[in-house]
MMTF fields as JSON, N, C-alpha, C and O atoms, coordinates in Angstrom:
{
  "mmtfVersion": "1.0.0",
  "mmtfProducer": "UNKNOWN",
  "numBonds": 431,
  "numAtoms": 432,
  "numGroups": 108,
  "numChains": 1,
  "numModels": 1,
  "chainsPerModel": [1],
  "groupsPerChain": [108],
  "chainIdList": ["A"],
  "bondAtomList": [4, 2, 8, 6, 12, 10, 16, 14, 20, 18, 24, 22, 28, 26, 32, 30, 36, 34, 40, 38, 44, 42, 48, 46, 52, 50, 56, 54, 60, 58, 64, 62, 68, 66, 72, 70, 76, 74, 80, 78, 84, 82, 88, 86, 92, 90, 96, 94, 100, 98, 104, 102, 108, 106, 112, 110, 116, 114, 120, 118, 124, 122, 128, 126, 132, 130, 136, 134, 140, 138, 144, 142, 148, 146, 152, 150, 156, 154, 160, 158, 164, 162, 168, 166, 172, 170, 176, 174, 180, 178, 184, 182, 188, 186, 192, 190, 196, 194, 200, 198, 204, 202, 208, 206, 212, 210, 216, 214, 220, 218, 224, 222, 228, 226, 232, 230, 236, 234, 240, 238, 244, 242, 248, 246, 252, 250, 256, 254, 260, 258, 264, 262, 268, 266, 272, 270, 276, 274, 280, 278, 284, 282, 288, 286, 292, 290, 296, 294, 300, 298, 304, 302, 308, 306, 312, 310, 316, 314, 320, 318, 324, 322, 328, 326, 332, 330, 336, 334, 340, 338, 344, 342, 348, 346, 352, 350, 356, 354, 360, 358, 364, 362, 368, 366, 372, 370, 376, 374, 380, 378, 384, 382, 388, 386, 392, 390, 396, 394, 400, 398, 404, 402, 408, 406, 412, 410, 416, 414, 420, 418, 424, 422, 428, 426],
  "bondOrderList": [1, 1, 1, 1, 1, 1, 1, 1, 1, 1, 1, 1, 1, 1, 1, 1, 1, 1, 1, 1, 1, 1, 1, 1, 1, 1, 1, 1, 1, 1, 1, 1, 1, 1, 1, 1, 1, 1, 1, 1, 1, 1, 1, 1, 1, 1, 1, 1, 1, 1, 1, 1, 1, 1, 1, 1, 1, 1, 1, 1, 1, 1, 1, 1, 1, 1, 1, 1, 1, 1, 1, 1, 1, 1, 1, 1, 1, 1, 1, 1, 1, 1, 1, 1, 1, 1, 1, 1, 1, 1, 1, 1, 1, 1, 1, 1, 1, 1, 1, 1, 1, 1, 1, 1, 1, 1, 1],
  "groupList": [{"groupName": "MET", "atomNameList": ["N", "CA", "C", "O"], "elementList": ["N", "C", "C", "O"], "formalChargeList": [0, 0, 0, 0], "bondAtomList": [1, 0, 2, 1, 3, 2], "bondOrderList": [1, 1, 2], "singleLetterCode": "M", "chemCompType": "L-PEPTIDE LINKING"}, {"groupName": "ASN", "atomNameList": ["N", "CA", "C", "O"], "elementList": ["N", "C", "C", "O"], "formalChargeList": [0, 0, 0, 0], "bondAtomList": [1, 0, 2, 1, 3, 2], "bondOrderList": [1, 1, 2], "singleLetterCode": "N", "chemCompType": "L-PEPTIDE LINKING"}, {"groupName": "GLN", "atomNameList": ["N", "CA", "C", "O"], "elementList": ["N", "C", "C", "O"], "formalChargeList": [0, 0, 0, 0], "bondAtomList": [1, 0, 2, 1, 3, 2], "bondOrderList": [1, 1, 2], "singleLetterCode": "Q", "chemCompType": "L-PEPTIDE LINKING"}, {"groupName": "SER", "atomNameList": ["N", "CA", "C", "O"], "elementList": ["N", "C", "C", "O"], "formalChargeList": [0, 0, 0, 0], "bondAtomList": [1, 0, 2, 1, 3, 2], "bondOrderList": [1, 1, 2], "singleLetterCode": "S", "chemCompType": "L-PEPTIDE LINKING"}, {"groupName": "PRO", "atomNameList": ["N", "CA", "C", "O"], "elementList": ["N", "C", "C", "O"], "formalChargeList": [0, 0, 0, 0], "bondAtomList": [1, 0, 2, 1, 3, 2], "bondOrderList": [1, 1, 2], "singleLetterCode": "P", "chemCompType": "L-PEPTIDE LINKING"}, {"groupName": "THR", "atomNameList": ["N", "CA", "C", "O"], "elementList": ["N", "C", "C", "O"], "formalChargeList": [0, 0, 0, 0], "bondAtomList": [1, 0, 2, 1, 3, 2], "bondOrderList": [1, 1, 2], "singleLetterCode": "T", "chemCompType": "L-PEPTIDE LINKING"}, {"groupName": "ASP", "atomNameList": ["N", "CA", "C", "O"], "elementList": ["N", "C", "C", "O"], "formalChargeList": [0, 0, 0, 0], "bondAtomList": [1, 0, 2, 1, 3, 2], "bondOrderList": [1, 1, 2], "singleLetterCode": "D", "chemCompType": "L-PEPTIDE LINKING"}, {"groupName": "ALA", "atomNameList": ["N", "CA", "C", "O"], "elementList": ["N", "C", "C", "O"], "formalChargeList": [0, 0, 0, 0], "bondAtomList": [1, 0, 2, 1, 3, 2], "bondOrderList": [1, 1, 2], "singleLetterCode": "A", "chemCompType": "L-PEPTIDE LINKING"}, {"groupName": "GLY", "atomNameList": ["N", "CA", "C", "O"], "elementList": ["N", "C", "C", "O"], "formalChargeList": [0, 0, 0, 0], "bondAtomList": [1, 0, 2, 1, 3, 2], "bondOrderList": [1, 1, 2], "singleLetterCode": "G", "chemCompType": "PEPTIDE LINKING"}, {"groupName": "LEU", "atomNameList": ["N", "CA", "C", "O"], "elementList": ["N", "C", "C", "O"], "formalChargeList": [0, 0, 0, 0], "bondAtomList": [1, 0, 2, 1, 3, 2], "bondOrderList": [1, 1, 2], "singleLetterCode": "L", "chemCompType": "L-PEPTIDE LINKING"}, {"groupName": "ARG", "atomNameList": ["N", "CA", "C", "O"], "elementList": ["N", "C", "C", "O"], "formalChargeList": [0, 0, 0, 0], "bondAtomList": [1, 0, 2, 1, 3, 2], "bondOrderList": [1, 1, 2], "singleLetterCode": "R", "chemCompType": "L-PEPTIDE LINKING"}, {"groupName": "ILE", "atomNameList": ["N", "CA", "C", "O"], "elementList": ["N", "C", "C", "O"], "formalChargeList": [0, 0, 0, 0], "bondAtomList": [1, 0, 2, 1, 3, 2], "bondOrderList": [1, 1, 2], "singleLetterCode": "I", "chemCompType": "L-PEPTIDE LINKING"}, {"groupName": "TRP", "atomNameList": ["N", "CA", "C", "O"], "elementList": ["N", "C", "C", "O"], "formalChargeList": [0, 0, 0, 0], "bondAtomList": [1, 0, 2, 1, 3, 2], "bondOrderList": [1, 1, 2], "singleLetterCode": "W", "chemCompType": "L-PEPTIDE LINKING"}, {"groupName": "GLU", "atomNameList": ["N", "CA", "C", "O"], "elementList": ["N", "C", "C", "O"], "formalChargeList": [0, 0, 0, 0], "bondAtomList": [1, 0, 2, 1, 3, 2], "bondOrderList": [1, 1, 2], "singleLetterCode": "E", "chemCompType": "L-PEPTIDE LINKING"}, {"groupName": "TYR", "atomNameList": ["N", "CA", "C", "O"], "elementList": ["N", "C", "C", "O"], "formalChargeList": [0, 0, 0, 0], "bondAtomList": [1, 0, 2, 1, 3, 2], "bondOrderList": [1, 1, 2], "singleLetterCode": "Y", "chemCompType": "L-PEPTIDE LINKING"}, {"groupName": "VAL", "atomNameList": ["N", "CA", "C", "O"], "elementList": ["N", "C", "C", "O"], "formalChargeList": [0, 0, 0, 0], "bondAtomList": [1, 0, 2, 1, 3, 2], "bondOrderList": [1, 1, 2], "singleLetterCode": "V", "chemCompType": "L-PEPTIDE LINKING"}, {"groupName": "HIS", "atomNameList": ["N", "CA", "C", "O"], "elementList": ["N", "C", "C", "O"], "formalChargeList": [0, 0, 0, 0], "bondAtomList": [1, 0, 2, 1, 3, 2], "bondOrderList": [1, 1, 2], "singleLetterCode": "H", "chemCompType": "L-PEPTIDE LINKING"}, {"groupName": "PHE", "atomNameList": ["N", "CA", "C", "O"], "elementList": ["N", "C", "C", "O"], "formalChargeList": [0, 0, 0, 0], "bondAtomList": [1, 0, 2, 1, 3, 2], "bondOrderList": [1, 1, 2], "singleLetterCode": "F", "chemCompType": "L-PEPTIDE LINKING"}, {"groupName": "CYS", "atomNameList": ["N", "CA", "C", "O"], "elementList": ["N", "C", "C", "O"], "formalChargeList": [0, 0, 0, 0], "bondAtomList": [1, 0, 2, 1, 3, 2], "bondOrderList": [1, 1, 2], "singleLetterCode": "C", "chemCompType": "L-PEPTIDE LINKING"}, {"groupName": "LYS", "atomNameList": ["N", "CA", "C", "O"], "elementList": ["N", "C", "C", "O"], "formalChargeList": [0, 0, 0, 0], "bondAtomList": [1, 0, 2, 1, 3, 2], "bondOrderList": [1, 1, 2], "singleLetterCode": "K", "chemCompType": "L-PEPTIDE LINKING"}],
  "groupTypeList": [0, 1, 2, 3, 4, 3, 4, 2, 5, 6, 7, 8, 9, 8, 10, 5, 11, 9, 11, 7, 6, 6, 6, 4, 10, 9, 10, 7, 9, 9, 11, 12, 5, 9, 13, 0, 8, 2, 14, 10, 15, 9, 7, 7, 15, 6, 8, 9, 6, 7, 9, 2, 2, 7, 10, 7, 16, 16, 4, 6, 9, 17, 15, 9, 6, 15, 8, 0, 4, 8, 0, 1, 8, 11, 6, 15, 18, 10, 2, 9, 10, 13, 6, 2, 15, 11, 7, 4, 11, 9, 11, 9, 5, 8, 17, 8, 3, 13, 13, 6, 19, 15, 7, 8, 9, 13, 7, 8],
  "groupIdList": [1, 2, 3, 4, 5, 6, 7, 8, 9, 10, 11, 12, 13, 14, 15, 16, 17, 18, 19, 20, 21, 22, 23, 24, 25, 26, 27, 28, 29, 30, 31, 32, 33, 34, 35, 36, 37, 38, 39, 40, 41, 42, 43, 44, 45, 46, 47, 48, 49, 50, 51, 52, 53, 54, 55, 56, 57, 58, 59, 60, 61, 62, 63, 64, 65, 66, 67, 68, 69, 70, 71, 72, 73, 74, 75, 76, 77, 78, 79, 80, 81, 82, 83, 84, 85, 86, 87, 88, 89, 90, 91, 92, 93, 94, 95, 96, 97, 98, 99, 100, 101, 102, 103, 104, 105, 106, 107, 108],
  "secStructList": [7, 7, 7, 7, 7, 7, 6, 6, 6, 6, 6, 6, 6, 6, 7, 3, 3, 3, 3, 3, 7, 1, 7, 2, 2, 2, 2, 2, 2, 2, 2, 2, 2, 2, 2, 2, 6, 6, 7, 3, 3, 3, 3, 3, 1, 1, 2, 2, 2, 2, 2, 2, 2, 2, 2, 2, 2, 7, 7, 1, 3, 3, 3, 3, 3, 6, 6, 7, 1, 1, 1, 7, 2, 2, 2, 2, 2, 2, 2, 2, 2, 2, 6, 6, 7, 7, 1, 7, 3, 3, 3, 3, 7, 1, 7, 7, 7, 2, 2, 2, 2, 2, 2, 2, 2, 2, 2, 7],
  "xCoordList": [4.189, 3.913, 4.96, 6.158, 4.529, 5.424, 5.859, 5.031, 7.169, 7.682, 8.387, 9.219, 8.058, 8.773, 10.041, 10.104, 11.052, 12.304, 12.091, 11.315, 12.784, 12.755, 13.551, 14.698, 12.974, 13.703, 14.98, 15.893, 15.063, 16.258, 17.349, 18.527, 16.991, 18.007, 18.268, 19.378, 17.293, 17.44, 17.471, 17.5, 17.467, 17.351, 18.462, 18.22, 19.66, 20.785, 21.172, 22.128, 20.457, 20.841, 20.983, 20.069, 22.141, 22.386, 22.856, 23.165, 22.92, 23.342, 24.789, 25.232, 25.511, 26.916, 27.096, 26.628, 27.778, 28.059, 29.568, 30.272, 30.052, 31.473, 31.665, 31.083, 32.483, 32.84, 34.241, 35.169, 34.413, 35.739, 36.011, 35.428, 36.902, 37.244, 38.649, 38.992, 39.461, 40.836, 40.956, 42.032, 39.885, 39.901, 39.558, 38.415, 40.535, 40.275, 39.186, 38.467, 39.056, 38.022, 36.631, 35.728, 36.448, 35.14, 34.804, 33.669, 35.795, 35.59, 35.153, 34.218, 35.826, 35.479, 34.069, 33.332, 33.694, 32.349, 31.287, 30.277, 31.517, 30.566, 30.463, 29.366, 31.592, 31.59, 30.793, 29.926, 31.078, 30.396, 28.892, 28.105, 28.501, 27.078, 26.375, 25.297, 26.97, 26.345, 26.338, 25.374, 27.393, 27.408, 26.344, 25.79, 26.055, 24.968, 23.624, 22.703, 23.518, 22.307, 22.321, 21.482, 23.275, 23.376, 23.838, 23.607, 24.483, 25.046, 26.424, 27.134, 26.791, 28.162, 28.903, 28.468, 30.007, 30.701, 32.101, 32.868, 32.405, 33.75, 34.346, 33.639, 35.628, 36.267, 37.445, 38.259, 37.515, 38.622, 39.236, 38.531, 40.562, 41.262, 41.498, 41.879, 41.271, 41.433, 40.611, 39.989, 40.622, 39.803, 40.184, 39.31, 41.474, 41.907, 41.5, 41.061, 41.648, 41.22, 39.71, 39.241, 38.954, 37.498, 37.131, 36.257, 37.789, 37.494, 37.836, 37.076, 38.96, 39.34, 38.306, 37.904, 37.881, 36.888, 35.527, 34.812, 35.175, 33.897, 33.862, 32.86, 34.941, 35.004, 35.029, 34.548, 35.58, 35.672, 34.405, 34.059, 33.707, 32.611, 31.226, 30.231, 31.127, 29.846, 28.899, 27.828, 29.291, 28.455, 27.092, 26.902, 26.159, 24.809, 24.717, 23.785, 25.672, 25.676, 27.113, 27.931, 27.406, 28.73, 28.601, 27.662, 29.549, 29.686, 31.113, 32.069, 31.253, 32.563, 32.878, 32.056, 34.066, 34.553, 35.11, 35.852, 34.754, 35.272, 36.767, 37.502, 37.23, 38.596, 39.654, 40.617, 39.521, 40.563, 41.77, 41.623, 42.97, 44.162, 44.197, 43.573, 44.928, 45.01, 43.747, 43.538, 42.924, 41.653, 40.55, 40.279, 39.914, 38.894, 37.545, 37.386, 36.586, 35.282, 34.518, 33.79, 34.667, 33.993, 34.551, 33.794, 35.874, 36.496, 36.105, 35.89, 36.014, 35.573, 34.146, 33.831, 33.288, 31.901, 31.829, 31.101, 32.578, 32.595, 33.035, 32.436, 34.09, 34.601, 33.593, 33.421, 32.931, 31.907, 30.79, 30.317, 30.373, 29.31, 29.805, 29.048, 31.063, 31.633, 31.694, 31.571, 31.885, 31.913, 30.499, 30.335, 29.49, 28.083, 27.56, 26.601, 28.167, 27.664, 26.423, 26.459, 25.321, 24.064, 23.692, 22.669, 24.488, 24.209, 24.209, 24.933, 23.396, 23.394, 24.757, 25.486, 25.078, 26.344, 26.048, 25.412, 26.515, 26.433, 27.81, 28.82, 27.847, 29.108, 29.186, 28.297, 30.261, 30.508, 31.49, 32.472, 31.22, 32.157, 32.111, 31.052, 33.264, 33.355, 33.265, 33.204, 33.257, 33.154, 31.675, 30.884, 31.307, 29.904, 29.64, 28.553, 30.605, 30.433, 29.46, 29.272, 28.856, 27.954, 28.704, 28.15, 29.966, 30.774, 30.894, 30.778, 31.129, 31.253, 29.934, 29.919, 28.834, 27.522, 27.235, 26.773, 27.507, 27.276, 28.178, 27.729, 29.444, 30.374, 29.885, 29.963, 29.387, 28.858, 27.646, 27.534, 26.745, 25.547, 25.899, 25.334, 26.82, 27.211, 27.945, 27.874, 28.654, 29.399, 28.473, 28.854, 27.275, 26.329, 25.803, 24.998],
  "yCoordList": [98.465, 99.776, 100.088, 99.962, 100.483, 100.794, 102.249, 103.159, 102.463, 103.83, 104.188, 103.428, 105.337, 105.81, 106.516, 107.022, 106.55, 107.21, 108.681, 109.365, 109.151, 110.565, 111.33, 110.974, 112.376, 113.096, 113.753, 113.993, 114.05, 114.702, 113.717, 114.073, 112.489, 111.575, 110.376, 109.845, 109.936, 108.702, 108.899, 107.92, 110.108, 110.377, 109.74, 109.261, 109.728, 109.254, 107.807, 107.339, 107.087, 105.7, 104.897, 104.84, 104.28, 103.441, 104.177, 103.538, 105.484, 106.283, 106.723, 107.062, 106.712, 107.116, 108.342, 108.383, 109.333, 110.57, 110.753, 110.629, 111.046, 111.328, 112.838, 113.485, 113.386, 114.806, 114.928, 114.294, 115.725, 115.966, 117.465, 118.235, 117.861, 119.275, 119.372, 118.649, 120.259, 120.403, 121.311, 121.398, 121.984, 122.848, 121.997, 121.564, 121.752, 120.855, 121.347, 120.536, 122.658, 123.18, 122.965, 122.533, 123.26, 123.051, 121.565, 121.165, 120.758, 119.31, 118.787, 117.992, 119.231, 118.793, 119.234, 118.473, 120.446, 120.939, 120.111, 119.734, 119.833, 119.02, 117.609, 117.065, 117.026, 115.679, 115.673, 114.82, 116.605, 116.674, 116.824, 116.117, 117.747, 117.995, 116.748, 116.392, 116.099, 114.912, 113.73, 112.966, 113.576, 112.493, 112.706, 111.74, 113.958, 114.249, 113.794, 113.475, 113.765, 113.291, 111.793, 111.279, 111.093, 109.631, 109.126, 107.966, 109.983, 109.548, 108.948, 109.34, 108.008, 107.499, 108.427, 108.616, 109.004, 110.008, 109.525, 109.078, 109.628, 109.385, 110.741, 111.619, 110.926, 112.212, 112.031, 111.122, 112.917, 112.93, 114.319, 115.32, 114.376, 115.657, 116.243, 117.407, 115.437, 115.933, 115.057, 114.08, 115.421, 114.733, 113.287, 112.43, 113.003, 111.619, 110.729, 109.596, 111.241, 110.511, 110.264, 109.182, 111.264, 111.119, 110.007, 109.19, 109.972, 108.924, 107.539, 106.591, 107.418, 106.122, 105.651, 104.487, 106.559, 106.186, 105.896, 104.998, 106.65, 106.413, 105.016, 104.309, 104.633, 103.315, 102.184, 101.085, 102.444, 101.411, 101.291, 100.196, 102.415, 102.422, 102.729, 102.503, 103.226, 103.519, 104.36, 103.887, 105.598, 106.442, 106.746, 106.636, 107.129, 107.487, 108.94, 109.307, 109.763, 111.19, 111.686, 111.21, 112.654, 113.273, 114.764, 115.406, 115.315, 116.757, 117.077, 116.694, 117.785, 118.027, 119.516, 120.323, 119.869, 121.246, 121.493, 120.669, 122.619, 122.967, 123.242, 122.832, 123.927, 124.442, 123.535, 124.032, 122.237, 121.337, 121.333, 121.463, 121.182, 121.092, 119.761, 118.783, 119.746, 118.515, 118.339, 119.045, 117.426, 117.174, 117.904, 117.583, 118.885, 119.67, 118.94, 117.883, 119.52, 118.889, 118.701, 117.719, 119.617, 119.482, 118.274, 117.493, 118.123, 116.974, 115.658, 114.651, 115.668, 114.467, 114.125, 112.963, 115.131, 114.923, 114.301, 113.333, 114.855, 114.307, 112.84, 112.003, 112.546, 111.176, 110.225, 109.098, 110.671, 109.828, 109.507, 108.372, 110.5, 110.261, 109.341, 108.502, 109.489, 108.567, 107.146, 106.179, 107.025, 105.716, 105.181, 104.144, 105.882, 105.492, 105.604, 104.92, 106.447, 106.69, 107.561, 108.618, 107.112, 107.861, 108.583, 109.267, 108.449, 109.113, 110.629, 111.149, 111.336, 112.799, 113.383, 112.838, 114.499, 115.192, 116.657, 117.338, 117.137, 118.555, 119.16, 118.596, 120.301, 120.992, 122.206, 123.058, 122.275, 123.434, 124.355, 123.905, 125.64, 126.583, 127.916, 128.379, 128.51, 129.87, 130.857, 132.07, 130.322, 131.145, 131.306, 130.394, 132.432, 132.642, 132.976, 133.444, 132.75, 133.146, 132.226, 131.071, 132.75, 131.956, 130.794, 129.707, 131.025, 129.961, 128.757, 127.614, 129.014, 127.92, 127.175, 125.947, 127.906, 127.267, 126.396, 125.263, 126.927, 126.178, 124.949, 123.869, 125.102, 123.965, 122.85, 121.675, 123.202, 122.2, 121.491, 120.27, 122.235, 121.624, 120.739, 119.657, 121.191, 120.394, 119.117, 118.111, 119.156, 117.977, 116.866, 115.695, 117.228, 116.191, 116.381, 115.577],
  "zCoordList": [105.304, 104.746, 103.685, 103.939, 102.529, 101.415, 101.499, 101.446, 101.631, 101.708, 100.418, 99.924, 99.879, 98.698, 99.157, 100.277, 98.292, 98.673, 98.978, 98.309, 99.985, 100.313, 99.27, 99.0, 98.673, 97.628, 98.124, 97.335, 99.421, 99.935, 100.319, 100.293, 100.674, 101.176, 100.283, 100.291, 99.521, 98.763, 97.253, 96.508, 96.8, 95.363, 94.548, 93.44, 95.074, 94.282, 94.478, 93.86, 95.321, 95.604, 94.323, 93.5, 94.171, 93.008, 91.769, 90.764, 91.806, 90.652, 90.816, 91.914, 89.708, 89.717, 88.836, 87.699, 89.377, 88.648, 88.57, 89.573, 87.384, 87.198, 87.083, 86.213, 87.967, 87.972, 87.396, 87.899, 86.358, 85.785, 85.82, 85.057, 86.715, 86.864, 87.434, 88.37, 86.878, 87.351, 88.571, 89.162, 88.958, 90.139, 91.368, 91.514, 92.253, 93.381, 94.332, 94.916, 94.495, 95.403, 94.835, 95.552, 93.561, 92.939, 92.886, 93.144, 92.551, 92.497, 93.87, 93.963, 94.926, 96.282, 96.67, 97.297, 96.303, 96.604, 95.883, 96.477, 94.61, 93.846, 94.42, 94.547, 94.762, 95.345, 96.643, 96.836, 97.52, 98.81, 98.623, 99.252, 97.757, 97.528, 96.998, 97.474, 96.036, 95.445, 96.411, 96.447, 97.186, 98.173, 99.242, 99.766, 99.57, 100.512, 99.943, 100.695, 98.637, 97.971, 97.711, 96.972, 98.32, 98.23, 96.864, 96.523, 96.089, 94.811, 95.042, 95.968, 94.206, 94.165, 93.208, 92.072, 93.65, 92.85, 92.488, 93.34, 91.203, 90.699, 90.364, 89.87, 90.624, 90.359, 89.417, 89.575, 88.437, 87.481, 87.479, 87.609, 87.33, 87.365, 85.98, 85.852, 84.938, 83.57, 82.623, 83.039, 81.362, 80.378, 80.146, 80.009, 80.1, 79.885, 81.051, 80.852, 82.259, 83.45, 83.391, 83.743, 82.947, 82.832, 81.857, 82.148, 80.71, 79.722, 80.26, 80.061, 80.933, 81.501, 82.518, 82.512, 83.389, 84.397, 83.768, 84.211, 82.748, 82.064, 81.465, 81.572, 80.846, 80.199, 81.23, 80.956, 82.395, 83.429, 84.274, 84.717, 84.5, 85.477, 84.904, 85.592, 83.698, 83.035, 83.913, 84.294, 84.232, 85.083, 84.45, 83.239, 85.317, 84.884, 84.427, 83.712, 84.832, 84.507, 84.546, 85.333, 83.676, 83.627, 83.892, 83.421, 84.65, 84.826, 84.403, 85.078, 83.274, 82.667, 82.626, 82.193, 83.076, 82.995, 81.598, 81.065, 81.015, 79.689, 79.745, 78.846, 80.784, 80.806, 81.391, 81.975, 81.263, 81.779, 80.847, 79.631, 81.423, 80.572, 79.825, 80.236, 78.74, 77.941, 77.127, 76.141, 77.521, 76.839, 77.604, 78.761, 76.96, 77.654, 77.679, 77.068, 78.392, 78.549, 77.254, 77.108, 76.312, 75.014, 74.265, 73.688, 74.274, 73.606, 74.278, 73.602, 75.608, 76.327, 75.918, 75.659, 75.86, 75.451, 74.06, 73.843, 73.131, 71.767, 71.758, 71.083, 72.518, 72.549, 73.188, 72.723, 74.246, 74.875, 73.889, 73.828, 73.123, 72.14, 71.023, 70.534, 70.619, 69.623, 70.169, 69.417, 71.484, 72.143, 72.398, 73.04, 71.902, 72.047, 73.477, 73.832, 74.299, 75.651, 75.527, 74.898, 76.133, 76.026, 77.321, 77.365, 78.362, 79.637, 79.446, 78.598, 80.234, 80.153, 80.517, 81.346, 79.877, 80.125, 80.407, 79.602, 81.559, 81.9, 81.68, 82.102, 81.024, 80.764, 81.686, 81.683, 82.476, 83.335, 82.643, 82.053, 82.717, 82.13, 82.855, 83.281, 82.983, 83.478, 82.329, 82.534, 81.117, 79.921, 79.588, 79.826, 79.051, 78.741, 77.295, 76.958, 76.436, 75.043, 74.322, 74.705, 73.286, 72.451, 71.806, 71.646, 71.434, 70.82, 71.745, 71.302, 73.035, 73.996, 74.148, 74.236, 74.18, 74.293, 73.076, 73.207, 71.91, 70.673, 70.619, 70.233, 71.002, 70.98, 71.896, 71.536, 73.065, 73.986, 73.429, 73.538, 72.837, 72.248, 71.063, 70.904, 70.239, 69.073, 69.472, 68.766, 70.608, 71.05, 71.53, 71.537, 71.925, 72.336, 73.702, 74.171]
}
């Protein structure tokens, strides 16, 4: 009998997501949630760490915080696109200004 993957338990099998956020509580929550969905999760504490892990592991999806110290999520996004990374990128922000939204869209 051919069984299709269960959307609640098998959705993330084989997929890797890189979470880059300097807030340890939010990072832990995101990791836990994604691991419950069977995703392999990589965690970075800042933008430089995110770029190093991206280049080493080639994740399928990125979740980047805008407000990281050093290299922020927008700069990481720009660098990933310059590196020809085509994986989807989600930008997290506590800021809600139009400028931040436009910067994220322009970064890729």
